[in-house]
C-alpha cells in the first residue's frame, strides 16, 4: 500500500534525508495517522526499522530550530524473475512541511537506495483520487500501468504506477 502526502517543488532548504531510527517512530506514526484515512499501525512501521529504504527527512538544524521529522518513506525490493523489483510502500509528509520539497527529497533518496540493489524498476500504489501524489510520481517518471479496484479498505481504487531504473 503506497500512500503519499502531496508535495511541491524542491527549495534551497531541501531537508536532510537519513535512515529512520527507533527514536523517530513516534513522530513517524503521528504523521502516518494525520495523513491517511487507514494509517498503518505502529507495529507495521516498527517492522521496517533497520531497512535501508526506511528513511526520514529532517528539518531544522540549529539551536533555535532543533531537527524534526518532516516526513518519511518506506521502500524495499522483492524478487522478480531474477531482477529485484523496487516497491515504494509508504510516503508521507507532515502537513506543516508540505510543498517544500520534502516528498521529492525522500523519493529521490529512496530511488537511489532501490537502484543500489540492482532493481530494474520500481512500483507503487496510490489512491486514484490523490491528485497531488500522482502529479509528484509522474514528475519522477512513474507511469500508470493498471488500476486495482477496491484496493483500500474503504473501497477506493489504487493506481499501480511503475518507473524503470
CSV table of C-alpha atoms in Angstrom, one decimal:
chain,number,residue,atom,x,y,z
A,1,UNK,CA,0.0,0.0,0.0
A,2,UNK,CA,1.7,3.2,-1.1
A,3,UNK,CA,0.4,6.4,0.0
A,4,UNK,CA,1.8,9.9,-0.2
A,5,UNK,CA,1.0,13.3,1.1
A,6,UNK,CA,1.3,15.9,-1.7
A,7,UNK,CA,4.4,17.9,-2.1
A,8,UNK,CA,5.7,20.6,-4.3
A,9,UNK,CA,9.0,21.7,-6.0
A,10,UNK,CA,12.4,21.5,-4.4
A,11,UNK,CA,13.6,24.5,-2.4
A,12,UNK,CA,17.1,25.7,-1.5
A,13,UNK,CA,16.3,24.4,2.0
A,14,UNK,CA,15.9,20.8,0.9
A,15,UNK,CA,15.8,18.7,4.1
A,16,UNK,CA,18.4,16.2,5.1
A,17,UNK,CA,17.4,12.6,4.5
A,18,UNK,CA,18.7,9.8,6.7
A,19,UNK,CA,17.8,6.3,7.7
A,20,UNK,CA,15.0,6.1,10.3
A,21,UNK,CA,15.9,5.1,13.8
A,22,UNK,CA,13.8,3.9,16.7
A,23,UNK,CA,13.6,7.4,18.2
A,24,UNK,CA,11.8,8.6,15.1
A,25,UNK,CA,8.9,6.1,15.3
A,26,UNK,CA,6.5,8.1,17.4
A,27,UNK,CA,6.8,11.1,15.1
A,28,UNK,CA,6.5,8.9,12.0
A,29,UNK,CA,3.4,7.2,13.5
A,30,UNK,CA,1.9,10.7,14.2
A,31,UNK,CA,2.5,11.7,10.6
A,32,UNK,CA,1.0,8.5,9.3
A,33,UNK,CA,-2.1,8.9,11.4
A,34,UNK,CA,-2.6,12.5,10.4
A,35,UNK,CA,-2.0,11.8,6.7
A,36,UNK,CA,-4.2,8.8,5.8
A,37,UNK,CA,-7.7,7.5,6.4
A,38,UNK,CA,-6.4,4.0,7.0
A,39,UNK,CA,-3.0,4.5,8.7
A,40,UNK,CA,-0.5,1.8,9.2
A,41,UNK,CA,-0.3,0.5,12.8
A,42,UNK,CA,2.8,1.4,14.9
A,43,UNK,CA,3.9,-2.3,14.7
A,44,UNK,CA,4.0,-2.2,10.9
A,45,UNK,CA,6.2,0.9,10.9
A,46,UNK,CA,8.4,-0.6,13.6
A,47,UNK,CA,8.9,-3.8,11.5
A,48,UNK,CA,10.9,-1.8,8.9
A,49,UNK,CA,13.5,-0.4,11.3
A,50,UNK,CA,17.0,-1.2,10.1
A,51,UNK,CA,15.9,-1.4,6.5
A,52,UNK,CA,18.0,0.7,4.1
A,53,UNK,CA,14.8,2.1,2.5
A,54,UNK,CA,13.1,3.3,5.7
A,55,UNK,CA,14.1,7.0,5.5
A,56,UNK,CA,13.2,10.2,7.2
A,57,UNK,CA,13.6,13.8,6.2
A,58,UNK,CA,14.7,16.2,8.9
A,59,UNK,CA,14.2,19.9,9.1
A,60,UNK,CA,15.8,22.5,11.3
A,61,UNK,CA,19.5,22.3,12.2
A,62,UNK,CA,20.3,24.9,14.7
A,63,UNK,CA,19.7,25.6,18.4
A,64,UNK,CA,16.5,27.7,17.8
A,65,UNK,CA,15.1,25.0,15.4
A,66,UNK,CA,16.1,21.5,16.5
A,67,UNK,CA,15.8,18.7,14.0
A,68,UNK,CA,12.3,17.4,13.5
A,69,UNK,CA,10.9,14.6,11.4
A,70,UNK,CA,9.2,16.3,8.5
A,71,UNK,CA,8.3,13.1,6.5
A,72,UNK,CA,9.3,9.6,5.8
A,73,UNK,CA,9.3,6.9,3.1
A,74,UNK,CA,9.4,3.1,3.3
A,75,UNK,CA,10.8,1.4,0.3
A,76,UNK,CA,12.2,-2.1,-0.4
A,77,UNK,CA,12.7,-4.7,-3.1
A,78,UNK,CA,11.2,-8.0,-3.8
A,79,UNK,CA,12.4,-10.8,-6.1
A,80,UNK,CA,11.1,-10.6,-9.6
A,81,UNK,CA,12.2,-13.2,-12.1
A,82,UNK,CA,15.9,-12.7,-11.2
A,83,UNK,CA,15.9,-8.9,-11.1
A,84,UNK,CA,14.7,-7.2,-7.9
A,85,UNK,CA,11.6,-5.0,-8.2
A,86,UNK,CA,11.6,-1.9,-6.1
A,87,UNK,CA,8.4,-1.0,-4.1
A,88,UNK,CA,7.6,2.4,-2.6
A,89,UNK,CA,5.3,1.2,0.2
A,90,UNK,CA,4.5,4.4,2.1
A,91,UNK,CA,5.4,8.1,1.9
A,92,UNK,CA,4.0,10.9,3.9
A,93,UNK,CA,4.9,14.5,4.9
A,94,UNK,CA,3.9,16.4,8.0
A,95,UNK,CA,1.3,19.0,6.9
A,96,UNK,CA,3.4,21.9,8.0
A,97,UNK,CA,6.2,20.8,5.6
A,98,UNK,CA,4.2,20.0,2.5
A,99,UNK,CA,5.0,21.8,-0.8
A,100,UNK,CA,8.6,22.4,0.4
A,101,UNK,CA,10.4,19.6,-1.4
A,102,UNK,CA,10.3,17.1,1.4
A,103,UNK,CA,8.5,14.3,-0.5
A,104,UNK,CA,10.8,15.0,-3.5
A,105,UNK,CA,13.9,14.6,-1.3
A,106,UNK,CA,12.6,11.4,0.2
A,107,UNK,CA,11.6,9.9,-3.1
A,108,UNK,CA,14.9,10.8,-4.7
A,109,UNK,CA,16.9,9.1,-1.9
A,110,UNK,CA,14.5,6.1,-1.9
A,111,UNK,CA,15.0,5.6,-5.6
A,112,UNK,CA,18.8,5.8,-5.1
A,113,UNK,CA,18.6,3.1,-2.4
A,114,UNK,CA,16.4,0.9,-4.6
A,115,UNK,CA,18.8,1.4,-7.5
A,116,UNK,CA,21.7,0.2,-5.4
A,117,UNK,CA,20.1,-3.2,-5.1
A,118,UNK,CA,20.2,-3.7,-8.9
A,119,UNK,CA,16.4,-3.4,-9.3
A,120,UNK,CA,15.2,-2.9,-12.8
A,121,UNK,CA,12.1,-1.0,-12.0
A,122,UNK,CA,10.1,0.5,-9.1
A,123,UNK,CA,6.3,0.2,-8.5
A,124,UNK,CA,3.9,1.8,-6.1
A,125,UNK,CA,0.2,2.0,-5.4
A,126,UNK,CA,-1.5,5.3,-4.9
A,127,UNK,CA,-5.1,6.3,-4.3
A,128,UNK,CA,-6.9,7.0,-7.5
A,129,UNK,CA,-8.1,10.4,-6.1
A,130,UNK,CA,-4.8,11.5,-4.7
A,131,UNK,CA,-4.0,14.1,-7.4
A,132,UNK,CA,-1.0,15.6,-5.6
A,133,UNK,CA,0.7,12.3,-5.2
A,134,UNK,CA,0.0,11.2,-8.8
A,135,UNK,CA,1.5,14.5,-10.0
A,136,UNK,CA,4.6,14.0,-7.9
A,137,UNK,CA,5.1,10.5,-9.1
A,138,UNK,CA,4.6,11.5,-12.8
A,139,UNK,CA,7.3,14.1,-12.3
A,140,UNK,CA,9.6,11.3,-11.2
A,141,UNK,CA,8.9,9.3,-14.3
A,142,UNK,CA,6.2,6.9,-12.9
A,143,UNK,CA,3.5,5.8,-15.3
A,144,UNK,CA,0.1,4.4,-14.6
A,145,UNK,CA,0.1,0.7,-15.5
A,146,UNK,CA,-3.1,-0.6,-14.1
A,147,UNK,CA,-5.9,0.1,-11.6
A,148,UNK,CA,-6.8,-2.2,-8.8
A,149,UNK,CA,-10.5,-1.8,-7.8
A,150,UNK,CA,-11.4,-1.7,-4.1
A,151,UNK,CA,-7.7,-1.9,-3.1
A,152,UNK,CA,-8.1,0.2,0.1
A,153,UNK,CA,-10.3,-0.8,3.0
A,154,UNK,CA,-12.8,2.0,2.3
A,155,UNK,CA,-13.4,0.6,-1.3
A,156,UNK,CA,-11.2,3.2,-3.1
A,157,UNK,CA,-9.3,2.1,-6.2
A,158,UNK,CA,-5.5,2.1,-6.3
A,159,UNK,CA,-3.4,3.0,-9.3
A,160,UNK,CA,-0.3,1.0,-9.8
A,161,UNK,CA,2.5,3.2,-11.2
A,162,UNK,CA,5.8,1.9,-12.4
A,163,UNK,CA,9.2,3.5,-13.3
A,164,UNK,CA,12.1,1.9,-15.0
A,165,UNK,CA,15.5,2.5,-13.3
